[in-house]
Coordinates of C-alpha atoms in Angstrom, one line a residue:
Chain A
M4 CA -100.6 -60.3 -103.0
T5 CA -101.5 -63.9 -103.2
A6 CA -99.5 -66.2 -101.1
I7 CA -97.3 -68.4 -103.0
P8 CA -97.8 -72.0 -101.8
K9 CA -94.6 -73.3 -100.4
A10 CA -93.4 -76.4 -102.1
P11 CA -93.5 -79.4 -99.7
P12 CA -90.1 -80.3 -98.5
A13 CA -88.7 -83.3 -100.4
V14 CA -88.1 -85.9 -97.9
P15 CA -86.6 -89.1 -99.4
A16 CA -88.1 -92.2 -97.8
C17 CA -84.7 -93.9 -97.7
P18 CA -81.3 -92.8 -98.7
A19 CA -81.1 -93.0 -102.5
P20 CA -78.1 -94.6 -104.1
S21 CA -78.1 -92.3 -107.1
V22 CA -80.3 -89.8 -108.8
A23 CA -81.2 -92.2 -111.7
G24 CA -82.2 -94.9 -109.2
V25 CA -84.6 -92.5 -107.4
R26 CA -86.1 -91.4 -110.7
K27 CA -86.6 -95.1 -111.8
R28 CA -88.3 -96.0 -108.4
D29 CA -90.5 -92.9 -108.5
E30 CA -91.5 -93.7 -112.1
R31 CA -92.4 -97.2 -111.1
R32 CA -94.4 -96.0 -108.1
R33 CA -96.3 -93.5 -110.3
R34 CA -97.1 -96.2 -112.8
F35 CA -98.3 -98.5 -110.0
R36 CA -100.6 -95.8 -108.6
R37 CA -101.9 -95.1 -112.1
D38 CA -102.6 -98.7 -112.9
R39 CA -103.8 -99.8 -109.5
A40 CA -107.4 -100.4 -110.8
L41 CA -106.1 -102.5 -113.7
L42 CA -104.1 -104.7 -111.3
I43 CA -107.2 -105.2 -109.1
M44 CA -109.2 -106.2 -112.1
T45 CA -106.8 -109.1 -112.9
A46 CA -106.8 -110.3 -109.3
P47 CA -109.9 -112.6 -109.4
A48 CA -108.7 -114.5 -112.4
V49 CA -105.2 -114.7 -111.1
L50 CA -106.4 -116.0 -107.8
L51 CA -108.5 -118.8 -109.4
L52 CA -105.5 -119.8 -111.5
V53 CA -103.2 -119.8 -108.6
V54 CA -105.5 -122.0 -106.5
F55 CA -106.6 -124.4 -109.2
N56 CA -103.6 -124.4 -111.6
Y57 CA -100.5 -123.4 -109.7
V58 CA -101.1 -125.2 -106.4
P59 CA -101.8 -128.5 -108.3
M60 CA -98.6 -127.8 -110.3
F61 CA -96.6 -128.0 -107.0
G62 CA -98.9 -130.8 -106.0
T63 CA -97.3 -133.0 -108.7
A64 CA -94.7 -133.5 -106.0
T65 CA -97.0 -136.3 -104.7
A66 CA -95.5 -138.3 -107.6
F67 CA -92.3 -138.5 -105.5
Q68 CA -94.2 -139.5 -102.4
S69 CA -96.1 -142.5 -101.2
Y70 CA -99.2 -140.4 -100.9
S71 CA -101.9 -141.4 -98.4
I72 CA -105.1 -139.5 -98.3
Y73 CA -105.1 -139.8 -94.5
A74 CA -101.6 -138.5 -94.0
G75 CA -102.1 -135.7 -96.5
F76 CA -99.4 -133.9 -98.6
M77 CA -97.4 -132.7 -95.6
H78 CA -97.1 -136.0 -93.8
S79 CA -96.9 -138.6 -96.6
P80 CA -93.5 -140.2 -96.8
W81 CA -91.1 -139.2 -99.6
T82 CA -90.0 -142.1 -101.7
G83 CA -88.0 -140.5 -104.5
L84 CA -88.3 -142.2 -107.8
T85 CA -90.0 -145.4 -106.5
T86 CA -93.3 -144.4 -108.0
F87 CA -91.8 -143.8 -111.4
R88 CA -90.0 -147.2 -111.2
S89 CA -93.3 -149.0 -110.6
L90 CA -95.0 -146.9 -113.3
F91 CA -92.5 -147.8 -115.9
A92 CA -92.6 -151.5 -114.8
D93 CA -96.4 -151.5 -115.4
P94 CA -97.3 -153.0 -118.8
T95 CA -100.7 -151.3 -118.7
F96 CA -98.9 -148.0 -118.7
W97 CA -97.0 -148.8 -121.8
S98 CA -100.1 -150.0 -123.5
A99 CA -101.8 -146.8 -122.5
L100 CA -98.9 -144.8 -124.0
Q101 CA -99.1 -146.9 -127.2
N102 CA -102.9 -146.4 -127.5
T103 CA -102.4 -142.7 -127.0
L104 CA -99.8 -142.4 -129.8
V105 CA -101.8 -144.7 -132.2
L106 CA -105.0 -142.8 -131.7
S107 CA -103.2 -139.4 -132.1
L108 CA -101.5 -140.5 -135.3
V109 CA -104.7 -142.0 -136.8
Q110 CA -106.4 -138.8 -136.1
L111 CA -103.6 -136.7 -137.5
V112 CA -103.7 -138.6 -140.8
L113 CA -107.5 -139.1 -141.1
F114 CA -108.9 -136.0 -139.3
F115 CA -106.5 -133.2 -139.9
P116 CA -106.9 -132.8 -143.7
I117 CA -110.7 -132.9 -143.6
P118 CA -111.4 -129.4 -142.2
I119 CA -108.9 -127.9 -144.7
A120 CA -110.6 -129.7 -147.7
L121 CA -114.0 -128.8 -146.4
A122 CA -113.0 -125.1 -146.0
M123 CA -111.6 -125.0 -149.5
L124 CA -114.8 -126.6 -150.9
L125 CA -117.0 -124.2 -149.0
N126 CA -114.9 -121.3 -150.1
S127 CA -115.4 -122.2 -153.8
I128 CA -119.2 -122.0 -153.4
M129 CA -120.3 -118.7 -154.8
S130 CA -123.7 -118.5 -153.2
N131 CA -123.4 -116.7 -149.8
K132 CA -126.7 -118.2 -148.7
V133 CA -125.6 -121.8 -149.2
R134 CA -122.3 -121.1 -147.5
T135 CA -123.9 -119.6 -144.4
V136 CA -126.5 -122.4 -144.0
V137 CA -123.9 -125.1 -144.4
Q138 CA -121.5 -123.3 -142.0
S139 CA -124.1 -123.0 -139.2
I140 CA -125.1 -126.6 -139.5
V141 CA -121.6 -128.1 -139.5
Y142 CA -120.5 -125.9 -136.6
L143 CA -123.3 -127.3 -134.4
P144 CA -121.9 -130.6 -133.1
H145 CA -118.9 -128.8 -131.6
F146 CA -121.3 -127.5 -129.0
F147 CA -122.6 -130.9 -128.0
S148 CA -121.1 -132.7 -125.0
W149 CA -119.3 -136.0 -125.6
V150 CA -122.0 -137.7 -123.7
L151 CA -124.5 -136.5 -126.2
A152 CA -122.3 -137.2 -129.3
I153 CA -121.6 -140.8 -128.2
T154 CA -125.3 -141.3 -127.3
I155 CA -126.1 -140.3 -130.9
F156 CA -123.4 -142.6 -132.3
Q157 CA -124.8 -145.4 -130.1
E158 CA -128.3 -144.9 -131.4
M159 CA -127.1 -144.7 -135.0
L160 CA -124.4 -147.4 -135.1
G161 CA -124.8 -149.4 -131.9
G162 CA -126.1 -152.9 -131.6
A163 CA -129.7 -151.7 -131.4
G164 CA -129.0 -148.6 -133.5
A165 CA -130.5 -147.3 -136.7
L166 CA -127.9 -148.9 -139.0
N167 CA -128.3 -152.4 -137.5
Q168 CA -132.1 -152.1 -137.6
F169 CA -131.8 -151.5 -141.3
L170 CA -129.4 -154.4 -141.8
R171 CA -131.6 -156.7 -139.8
Q172 CA -134.7 -155.8 -141.7
H173 CA -133.0 -156.5 -145.0
G174 CA -131.6 -159.8 -143.7
I175 CA -128.0 -158.6 -143.8
A176 CA -125.5 -159.6 -141.0
T177 CA -125.4 -157.0 -138.3
W178 CA -122.3 -155.1 -137.6
D179 CA -121.6 -153.8 -134.1
I180 CA -119.0 -151.0 -134.5
M181 CA -119.5 -149.6 -131.1
T182 CA -118.0 -152.5 -129.1
N183 CA -115.4 -153.8 -131.5
P184 CA -111.9 -153.1 -130.0
D185 CA -110.1 -153.8 -133.3
T186 CA -111.8 -151.0 -135.2
F187 CA -112.1 -148.7 -132.2
K188 CA -109.4 -146.3 -133.3
F189 CA -111.4 -145.6 -136.5
L190 CA -114.6 -145.2 -134.6
V191 CA -113.0 -142.7 -132.3
T192 CA -111.7 -140.8 -135.3
A193 CA -115.1 -140.9 -137.0
Q194 CA -116.6 -139.4 -133.8
V195 CA -114.0 -136.6 -133.7
V196 CA -114.7 -135.9 -137.4
W197 CA -118.4 -135.7 -136.8
K198 CA -118.1 -133.5 -133.7
E199 CA -115.1 -131.2 -134.6
A200 CA -114.4 -131.2 -138.3
G201 CA -117.1 -128.6 -139.0
W202 CA -115.8 -126.3 -136.3
G203 CA -112.3 -126.9 -137.5
I204 CA -113.0 -125.1 -140.8
I205 CA -113.5 -121.7 -139.2
V206 CA -109.8 -120.8 -139.0
F207 CA -109.1 -122.0 -142.5
L208 CA -112.1 -120.1 -143.9
A209 CA -110.7 -117.0 -142.3
A210 CA -107.3 -117.6 -143.9
L211 CA -108.9 -118.3 -147.3
A212 CA -110.9 -115.1 -147.1
A213 CA -107.7 -113.1 -146.5
I214 CA -106.0 -114.2 -149.7
D215 CA -105.8 -111.4 -152.2
Q216 CA -108.3 -112.1 -155.0
N217 CA -106.2 -110.2 -157.5
L218 CA -103.7 -113.0 -157.4
Y219 CA -106.3 -115.4 -158.8
E220 CA -107.2 -113.0 -161.6
A221 CA -103.6 -112.4 -162.5
A222 CA -102.8 -116.1 -162.5
A223 CA -105.9 -116.9 -164.6
V224 CA -104.9 -114.2 -167.1
D225 CA -101.5 -115.8 -167.3
G226 CA -103.2 -119.1 -168.2
A227 CA -103.2 -121.0 -164.9
G228 CA -106.1 -123.4 -164.7
R229 CA -108.2 -124.2 -161.6
W230 CA -105.8 -126.8 -160.1
R231 CA -102.7 -124.8 -160.7
R232 CA -104.3 -121.7 -159.1
M233 CA -105.2 -123.9 -156.1
W234 CA -101.6 -125.3 -155.9
H235 CA -99.8 -121.9 -156.4
I236 CA -102.1 -119.5 -154.7
T237 CA -104.6 -121.1 -152.3
L238 CA -102.3 -123.6 -150.6
P239 CA -99.4 -121.2 -150.1
G240 CA -102.0 -118.6 -148.8
I241 CA -103.2 -120.9 -146.0
R242 CA -99.7 -122.4 -145.3
S243 CA -99.1 -120.4 -142.1
I244 CA -102.3 -121.4 -140.5
V245 CA -101.9 -125.0 -141.5
V246 CA -98.5 -125.1 -139.9
L247 CA -99.8 -123.4 -136.8
M248 CA -102.6 -126.0 -136.4
L249 CA -100.1 -128.8 -137.0
V250 CA -97.8 -127.4 -134.3
L251 CA -100.8 -127.2 -131.9
R252 CA -101.8 -130.8 -132.8
L253 CA -98.2 -132.2 -132.4
G254 CA -97.8 -130.4 -129.1
N255 CA -101.0 -132.1 -127.9
I256 CA -100.2 -135.5 -129.3
L257 CA -100.4 -137.0 -125.8
T258 CA -103.9 -135.6 -125.3
V259 CA -106.6 -137.6 -127.0
G260 CA -110.3 -137.3 -126.1
F261 CA -110.3 -138.0 -122.4
E262 CA -114.1 -137.8 -121.9
Q263 CA -114.7 -139.5 -125.2
L264 CA -112.7 -142.5 -124.3
L265 CA -113.7 -142.6 -120.6
I266 CA -117.4 -142.8 -121.7
Q267 CA -116.7 -145.7 -124.1
R268 CA -114.3 -147.7 -121.9
D269 CA -117.0 -150.1 -120.6
A270 CA -118.2 -150.8 -124.1
V271 CA -114.9 -151.7 -125.8
G272 CA -112.8 -152.7 -122.9
R273 CA -109.6 -151.3 -121.4
D274 CA -107.2 -152.8 -123.8
A275 CA -108.4 -150.7 -126.7
S276 CA -109.5 -147.5 -124.9
E277 CA -106.9 -146.9 -122.2
V278 CA -104.8 -143.7 -122.8
L279 CA -102.5 -141.8 -120.5
D280 CA -105.3 -139.6 -119.1
T281 CA -107.7 -142.4 -118.4
Y282 CA -104.8 -144.4 -116.9
A283 CA -104.1 -141.5 -114.5
F284 CA -107.8 -141.3 -113.7
Y285 CA -108.4 -145.0 -113.0
Y286 CA -105.2 -145.7 -111.2
G287 CA -105.1 -142.4 -109.3
V288 CA -108.7 -141.7 -108.4
V289 CA -110.7 -144.9 -108.9
N290 CA -108.1 -147.2 -107.4
A291 CA -106.9 -144.4 -105.0
N292 CA -103.2 -144.9 -106.0
F293 CA -102.7 -141.1 -106.0
S294 CA -99.0 -141.1 -106.4
L295 CA -99.0 -143.5 -109.4
G296 CA -101.7 -141.3 -111.1
A297 CA -99.7 -138.2 -110.4
A298 CA -96.6 -139.8 -111.8
A299 CA -98.4 -140.7 -115.0
S300 CA -99.8 -137.1 -115.3
L301 CA -96.4 -135.6 -114.6
F302 CA -94.8 -137.9 -117.2
K303 CA -97.3 -136.7 -119.7
G304 CA -97.0 -133.0 -118.7
V305 CA -93.3 -132.9 -119.1
L306 CA -93.3 -134.8 -122.4
S307 CA -96.0 -132.5 -123.7
L308 CA -94.1 -129.4 -122.8
I309 CA -91.0 -130.8 -124.7
L310 CA -93.2 -131.7 -127.7
I311 CA -94.8 -128.2 -127.9
L312 CA -91.3 -126.5 -127.7
A313 CA -90.0 -129.0 -130.3
A314 CA -92.9 -128.5 -132.7
N315 CA -92.4 -124.7 -132.4
K316 CA -88.7 -125.1 -133.2
I317 CA -89.6 -127.1 -136.3
A318 CA -92.1 -124.4 -137.3
H319 CA -89.4 -121.8 -137.0
L320 CA -87.0 -123.9 -139.0
V321 CA -89.5 -124.1 -141.9
G322 CA -89.9 -120.3 -141.7
E323 CA -93.2 -120.0 -139.9
D324 CA -94.2 -118.3 -136.7
G325 CA -95.7 -121.3 -135.0
L326 CA -97.3 -120.7 -131.6
Y327 CA -95.0 -117.8 -130.7
R328 CA -92.4 -115.9 -132.5
K329 CA -88.7 -116.4 -132.1
Chain B
M20 CA -126.7 -109.0 -179.3
T21 CA -123.7 -110.4 -177.4
T22 CA -122.5 -107.0 -176.3
V23 CA -125.9 -106.4 -174.6
S24 CA -126.3 -109.7 -172.9
A25 CA -122.8 -110.0 -171.5
P26 CA -123.1 -107.6 -168.6
V27 CA -126.5 -109.0 -167.6
Q28 CA -124.9 -112.4 -167.5
A29 CA -122.0 -111.1 -165.4
T30 CA -124.3 -109.6 -162.8
R31 CA -126.6 -112.6 -162.6
N32 CA -123.9 -115.1 -161.5
L33 CA -121.2 -114.0 -159.1
R34 CA -118.4 -115.8 -161.0
P35 CA -115.7 -113.4 -162.0
S36 CA -115.3 -113.0 -165.7
W37 CA -111.8 -114.5 -165.8
E38 CA -112.8 -117.7 -164.2
E39 CA -113.6 -120.8 -166.3
P40 CA -117.3 -121.7 -166.5
H41 CA -118.3 -124.4 -163.9
T42 CA -118.4 -127.9 -165.2
K43 CA -121.5 -129.9 -164.6
A44 CA -119.6 -132.8 -163.0
G45 CA -117.8 -130.4 -160.7
Q46 CA -121.0 -128.6 -159.5
T47 CA -122.8 -132.0 -158.9
G48 CA -119.8 -133.3 -157.0
K49 CA -119.6 -130.3 -154.7
G50 CA -123.3 -130.3 -154.2
A51 CA -123.3 -134.0 -153.3
V52 CA -120.4 -133.6 -150.8
L53 CA -122.1 -130.7 -149.1
L54 CA -125.4 -132.5 -149.0
V55 CA -123.9 -135.6 -147.4
T56 CA -122.0 -133.5 -144.9
V57 CA -125.1 -131.6 -143.8
A58 CA -127.2 -134.8 -143.7
L59 CA -124.7 -136.5 -141.4
V60 CA -125.4 -133.8 -138.8
I61 CA -129.1 -133.2 -139.4
V62 CA -130.4 -136.8 -139.8
P63 CA -129.3 -138.2 -136.4
L64 CA -130.6 -135.1 -134.6
W65 CA -133.9 -135.4 -136.5
M66 CA -134.1 -139.1 -135.5
V67 CA -133.4 -138.3 -131.8
V68 CA -136.1 -135.6 -131.7
I69 CA -138.7 -137.7 -133.6
T70 CA -138.1 -140.8 -131.5
S71 CA -138.7 -138.7 -128.4
F72 CA -142.1 -137.8 -129.6
S73 CA -143.0 -141.3 -130.9
T74 CA -145.5 -143.8 -129.5
Q75 CA -144.5 -147.3 -128.5
G76 CA -146.2 -148.6 -131.6
S77 CA -144.2 -146.3 -133.8
V78 CA -140.9 -147.3 -132.1
N79 CA -141.8 -151.0 -132.4
R80 CA -142.7 -150.6 -136.1
A81 CA -139.3 -148.9 -136.8
G82 CA -137.5 -151.5 -134.7
G83 CA -135.9 -148.7 -132.6
M84 CA -134.9 -145.2 -133.7
V85 CA -137.7 -143.6 -135.8
L86 CA -136.9 -141.8 -139.1
V87 CA -140.4 -141.4 -140.5
P88 CA -142.9 -140.5 -137.8
H89 CA -146.1 -142.6 -137.3
G90 CA -148.1 -141.5 -134.3
L91 CA -146.7 -138.7 -132.2
T92 CA -147.1 -138.2 -128.5
V93 CA -145.7 -136.0 -125.7
E94 CA -146.0 -138.8 -123.2
A95 CA -142.2 -139.2 -122.9
Y96 CA -142.0 -135.5 -121.8
H97 CA -144.8 -135.9 -119.4
Q98 CA -142.8 -138.8 -117.9
I99 CA -139.5 -137.0 -117.6
F100 CA -141.1 -133.8 -116.2
T101 CA -142.7 -135.8 -113.4
N102 CA -139.4 -137.6 -112.6
Q103 CA -137.7 -136.2 -109.5
L104 CA -134.2 -137.1 -110.6
I105 CA -134.5 -135.6 -114.0
I106 CA -136.2 -132.4 -112.8
H107 CA -133.5 -132.0 -110.2
S108 CA -130.6 -132.6 -112.6
L109 CA -132.2 -130.1 -115.0
I110 CA -132.2 -127.5 -112.2
V111 CA -128.6 -128.3 -111.3
S112 CA -127.5 -127.9 -114.9
L113 CA -129.4 -124.6 -115.4
A114 CA -128.1 -123.2 -112.1
I115 CA -124.4 -124.0 -112.7
T116 CA -124.7 -122.8 -116.3
V117 CA -126.1 -119.4 -115.2
I118 CA -124.0 -118.9 -112.1
G119 CA -120.8 -120.3 -113.8
T120 CA -121.2 -118.1 -116.9
V121 CA -121.7 -115.0 -114.9
L122 CA -118.7 -115.7 -112.7
S123 CA -116.5 -116.7 -115.7
M124 CA -117.5 -113.6 -117.7
V125 CA -116.9 -111.2 -114.8
T126 CA -113.4 -112.6 -114.1
T127 CA -112.5 -112.9 -117.8
V128 CA -113.7 -109.5 -118.8
L129 CA -112.0 -107.8 -115.8
C130 CA -108.7 -109.7 -116.4
A131 CA -108.7 -109.1 -120.1
Y132 CA -109.3 -105.4 -119.7
G133 CA -106.7 -105.2 -116.9
L134 CA -104.1 -106.6 -119.2
S135 CA -105.2 -104.8 -122.4
R136 CA -103.1 -101.6 -121.8
S137 CA -99.6 -102.2 -123.2
G138 CA -97.1 -100.6 -120.8
S139 CA -99.3 -100.8 -117.7
Y140 CA -97.6 -101.8 -114.5
G141 CA -96.9 -105.5 -114.1
H142 CA -98.9 -106.6 -117.1
R143 CA -96.1 -108.5 -118.6
T144 CA -95.6 -110.6 -115.4
I145 CA -99.3 -111.3 -115.0
L146 CA -99.5 -112.3 -118.7
M147 CA -96.6 -114.7 -118.1
V148 CA -98.4 -116.2 -115.1
L149 CA -101.4 -116.8 -117.3
V150 CA -99.6 -118.3 -120.3
V151 CA -97.6 -120.8 -118.2
T152 CA -100.8 -122.6 -117.4
M153 CA -101.5 -123.1 -121.1
F154 CA -98.2 -125.0 -121.5
F155 CA -98.0 -127.0 -118.3
S156 CA -100.7 -128.2 -115.9
G157 CA -100.4 -130.2 -112.7
G158 CA -102.7 -132.8 -114.1
L159 CA -105.7 -134.6 -112.9
I160 CA -104.6 -136.1 -109.6
P161 CA -103.1 -133.0 -107.9
T162 CA -106.1 -130.9 -109.0
F163 CA -108.4 -133.5 -107.6
L164 CA -106.5 -133.5 -104.3
V165 CA -106.5 -129.7 -104.1
V166 CA -110.2 -129.4 -104.8
S167 CA -111.0 -132.2 -102.3
A168 CA -108.8 -130.5 -99.7
L169 CA -110.8 -127.3 -100.1
G170 CA -114.0 -129.2 -99.5
G171 CA -115.1 -129.4 -103.2
Y172 CA -115.8 -133.2 -103.0
D173 CA -119.6 -133.8 -102.9
N174 CA -120.1 -130.0 -103.3
Y175 CA -121.7 -128.1 -106.2
W176 CA -118.9 -125.5 -106.5
S177 CA -116.5 -128.2 -107.8
L178 CA -118.4 -128.0 -111.0
V179 CA -117.8 -124.3 -111.4
L180 CA -114.7 -122.9 -109.7
P181 CA -111.9 -125.2 -110.9
S182 CA -112.8 -124.5 -114.6
A183 CA -114.1 -120.9 -114.2
V184 CA -111.2 -119.2 -115.9
S185 CA -110.1 -120.0 -119.5
V186 CA -106.8 -118.4 -120.2
F187 CA -107.4 -118.8 -123.9
N188 CA -110.7 -116.8 -123.6
I189 CA -108.9 -114.1 -121.7
L190 CA -106.3 -113.8 -124.4
V191 CA -108.9 -113.6 -127.2
M192 CA -110.7 -110.9 -125.3
R193 CA -107.6 -109.0 -124.4
G194 CA -106.6 -109.0 -128.1
F195 CA -110.0 -107.6 -128.9
F196 CA -109.9 -104.9 -126.2
A197 CA -106.3 -103.9 -127.1
G198 CA -107.0 -103.7 -130.8
T199 CA -110.4 -102.2 -131.4
A200 CA -111.1 -100.1 -128.4
Q201 CA -107.8 -98.2 -127.8
E202 CA -108.9 -94.9 -129.3
L203 CA -112.2 -94.9 -127.4
I204 CA -110.3 -95.7 -124.2
D205 CA -108.0 -92.8 -124.7
A206 CA -110.9 -90.5 -125.4
A207 CA -112.7 -91.6 -122.3
S208 CA -109.7 -91.1 -120.1
I209 CA -109.3 -87.5 -121.5
D210 CA -112.9 -87.0 -120.5
G211 CA -112.0 -88.0 -117.0
A212 CA -113.4 -91.5 -116.9
G213 CA -111.6 -93.9 -114.6
D214 CA -110.7 -97.5 -115.5
W215 CA -113.9 -99.0 -114.1
R216 CA -116.0 -96.4 -115.8
T217 CA -114.3 -96.8 -119.1
L218 CA -114.7 -100.6 -119.0
W219 CA -118.3 -100.5 -118.2
S220 CA -119.6 -97.7 -120.5
V221 CA -117.1 -97.6 -123.3
V222 CA -115.3 -100.9 -123.8
L223 CA -118.1 -103.4 -123.1
P224 CA -120.8 -101.7 -125.3
T225 CA -118.3 -101.7 -128.2
S226 CA -117.3 -105.3 -127.8
R227 CA -120.7 -107.0 -127.8
A228 CA -119.6 -109.6 -130.5
V229 CA -116.7 -111.0 -128.7
T230 CA -118.4 -110.9 -125.4
A231 CA -121.4 -112.8 -126.8
V232 CA -119.2 -115.5 -128.4
I233 CA -117.1 -116.0 -125.2
A234 CA -120.2 -116.1 -123.0
L235 CA -121.6 -118.8 -125.3
F236 CA -118.3 -120.8 -125.0
Y237 CA -118.5 -120.7 -121.2
A238 CA -122.2 -121.4 -121.1
V239 CA -121.8 -124.4 -123.3
G240 CA -118.9 -125.7 -121.2
Y241 CA -121.0 -125.5 -118.0
W242 CA -124.1 -127.0 -119.7
N243 CA -121.9 -129.9 -120.9
T244 CA -120.2 -130.5 -117.6
F245 CA -119.7 -134.2 -117.2
F246 CA -116.3 -135.2 -116.0
N247 CA -116.1 -132.9 -113.0
A248 CA -119.5 -134.3 -111.9
L249 CA -118.2 -137.8 -112.3
L250 CA -115.1 -136.9 -110.4
Y251 CA -116.5 -134.9 -107.5
L252 CA -120.2 -135.8 -107.1
P253 CA -120.8 -139.3 -105.9
D254 CA -124.4 -138.6 -105.0
N255 CA -126.8 -139.0 -107.9
N256 CA -129.2 -136.5 -106.2
K257 CA -126.6 -133.8 -107.1
W258 CA -126.0 -134.8 -110.7
P259 CA -126.3 -132.5 -113.7
L260 CA -128.1 -133.6 -116.8
Q261 CA -125.1 -135.0 -118.6
M262 CA -124.4 -137.4 -115.8
V263 CA -128.0 -138.6 -115.9
I264 CA -127.8 -139.3 -119.7
Y265 CA -124.4 -141.1 -119.2
T266 CA -125.7 -143.3 -116.5
Y267 CA -129.2 -144.1 -117.7
T268 CA -128.9 -144.0 -121.5
L269 CA -125.3 -145.0 -122.2
Q270 CA -124.7 -147.3 -119.3
G271 CA -128.2 -148.7 -119.2
S272 CA -128.9 -148.5 -115.5
A273 CA -132.6 -148.4 -114.6
L274 CA -133.9 -144.8 -114.3
P275 CA -135.4 -144.6 -110.8
G276 CA -139.1 -144.1 -111.0
T277 CA -139.7 -145.4 -114.5
G278 CA -138.2 -148.9 -114.7
V279 CA -136.7 -147.9 -118.0
T280 CA -133.5 -149.7 -119.0
N281 CA -131.4 -149.6 -122.1
T282 CA -132.3 -153.2 -123.0
G283 CA -135.9 -152.1 -123.5
Q284 CA -137.5 -153.8 -120.5
Y285 CA -140.5 -151.8 -119.4
F286 CA -142.5 -152.1 -116.2
G287 CA -144.8 -149.1 -116.4
T288 CA -148.4 -149.0 -117.6
Q289 CA -148.4 -146.1 -120.1
Q290 CA -148.1 -146.8 -123.8
I291 CA -144.8 -145.2 -124.1
A292 CA -141.5 -146.5 -125.3
P293 CA -138.5 -146.5 -123.0
L294 CA -136.4 -145.4 -125.9
A295 CA -138.6 -142.3 -126.3
I296 CA -138.0 -141.4 -122.7
Q297 CA -134.2 -141.6 -123.2
M298 CA -134.4 -139.6 -126.4
A299 CA -136.6 -137.0 -124.6
V300 CA -133.8 -136.5 -122.1
V301 CA -131.3 -136.2 -124.9
T302 CA -133.5 -133.7 -126.7
L303 CA -133.7 -131.7 -123.4
T304 CA -130.0 -131.1 -123.4
L305 CA -130.1 -130.0 -127.1
V306 CA -132.8 -127.4 -126.6
P307 CA -130.8 -124.6 -124.8
I308 CA -127.9 -125.0 -127.3
L309 CA -130.3 -124.7 -130.3
L310 CA -132.1 -121.7 -128.7
I311 CA -129.0 -119.6 -128.1
Y312 CA -126.8 -120.7 -131.0
P313 CA -128.4 -118.8 -133.9
S314 CA -128.1 -115.4 -132.2
V315 CA -124.4 -115.8 -131.5
Q316 CA -123.4 -117.9 -134.5
R317 CA -122.9 -114.9 -136.8
H318 CA -120.2 -113.5 -134.5
F319 CA -118.1 -116.6 -134.6
T320 CA -115.7 -115.7 -137.4
K321 CA -114.8 -112.4 -135.8
G322 CA -114.2 -113.8 -132.3
M323 CA -112.3 -116.9 -133.6
L324 CA -110.2 -115.1 -136.1
L325 CA -108.7 -112.9 -133.4
G326 CA -108.2 -115.9 -131.2
A327 CA -106.4 -117.8 -134.0
I328 CA -104.1 -114.9 -134.7
K329 CA -103.2 -114.4 -131.0
G330 CA -102.8 -118.2 -130.6

């Protein structure tokens, strides 16, 4: 009759320690073979990340060298903590750190609540049409570059801008906001509000839409007025997302508009506009003191990592998920 | 009487019956806030565009930026489209936007799909490799040194490759693929489709919304490229449009070929305001965004909502 195909002799590739071990290894090999295509698909992105993110991560070691562009990474002398000592001895560095924190805190107080308020206002508008039109207009500046946004501010509020034309024509003293170092932190915040507040409402709108409408009806029937419903239903309903956004903001407190400040540095001067990132750029690249710049970046990177983890911890303590779950 | 009119009233306005009637003061206040918000975005853009189309006389009369047009001309556009530097920067910007977006989308879609199957071999490790870069980065100087060492200095690819992959976008897309397309993927694999086939003819066609939004994010990022150009491209013949605006409009250097400076000196012969030329270049950078934006905008909430949930 039909020949029964002989089973191929099982030849173990190497002596197996135990039956369970073999099974586990075979299982992994089977899964690898099954998912080979998926692994190949991730390769280009992983390759780019390794070259442009991981290699520079190890490149932070230049902070512990006296890096010279001619000697390169391999041949520059190692100097231990000398760079950090000169970094911490530099008063410009401390003023950059102070500017960073001041700008972040001003933005936290003056910017952070605006998208929430705007989202709640927009959510209370019944007409779908009005809502859609307003949304598409306020999202728009998010897609402009900082060069464009600041050009627009310059043409509106600058010395020769629209506001000062108006003041001049009416014989009122002109007011140059764009070059005043004292009010610069508020100018920067106003620019961030103009560019990002509209886009910022998107997550809060989504959270508001997810609130169960029956809660409002039940509360109204029980006699809760408009403000009490907002306090007891709306605000608790968006609490999680507000905490998440706050955690993200706190974790990024050392990152304030790098391009935004770089562009305006010439107009308002270094004293008002220097932050950690621009410090690293000017000392590291422009003045070619690569080790000092790398030390400033590393200082910021490590502190930011600690801040993100701490902010998450706080979120967990107040009973929210934060950026990741416990 | 009242019993008849009540339902009509209810259908006419969308306010639920249990809600208090709107107060006049409340409605006016809301309307005013929204109007001011919208005007803060629209009016400056309007003034930029109108000034770019204005004659010298019109700009002089307004004393600078024009709000109400008097005498329109396309002379400024004629000037910028005959300027070598601007033409070239426009080509550079368009080229890196198109090439960069294609490259970013290919790597992002592939990686997102590759990681979307829970329980696939090694996906946890690769995910970890990705997420670490969101928490810690080497910083500006080491990145600059690596890109320079690879020959990126004074080379166009430095505007594209170092920022080609956004881990955030991969995670948003991965969430979308894992959530919405799983049943279709299973069905396709039962029908004998391999992973490449499934991605191309099942997953991509069903994820148009998120693909469109992420492509827009990438494209806008490339179109707005400024800092990488400042960092890596010392030669103004290689600059993208944003660098040209930064140098000739914000910093007020003379634009080669026109004698236009920020202080308003003017050496040419045409009756055209230097401010109009500057605003024409600014308008030029607005156009592609305004063209693509409306078609993608309606997908935002869907794409961003998932992104927000996944963090």
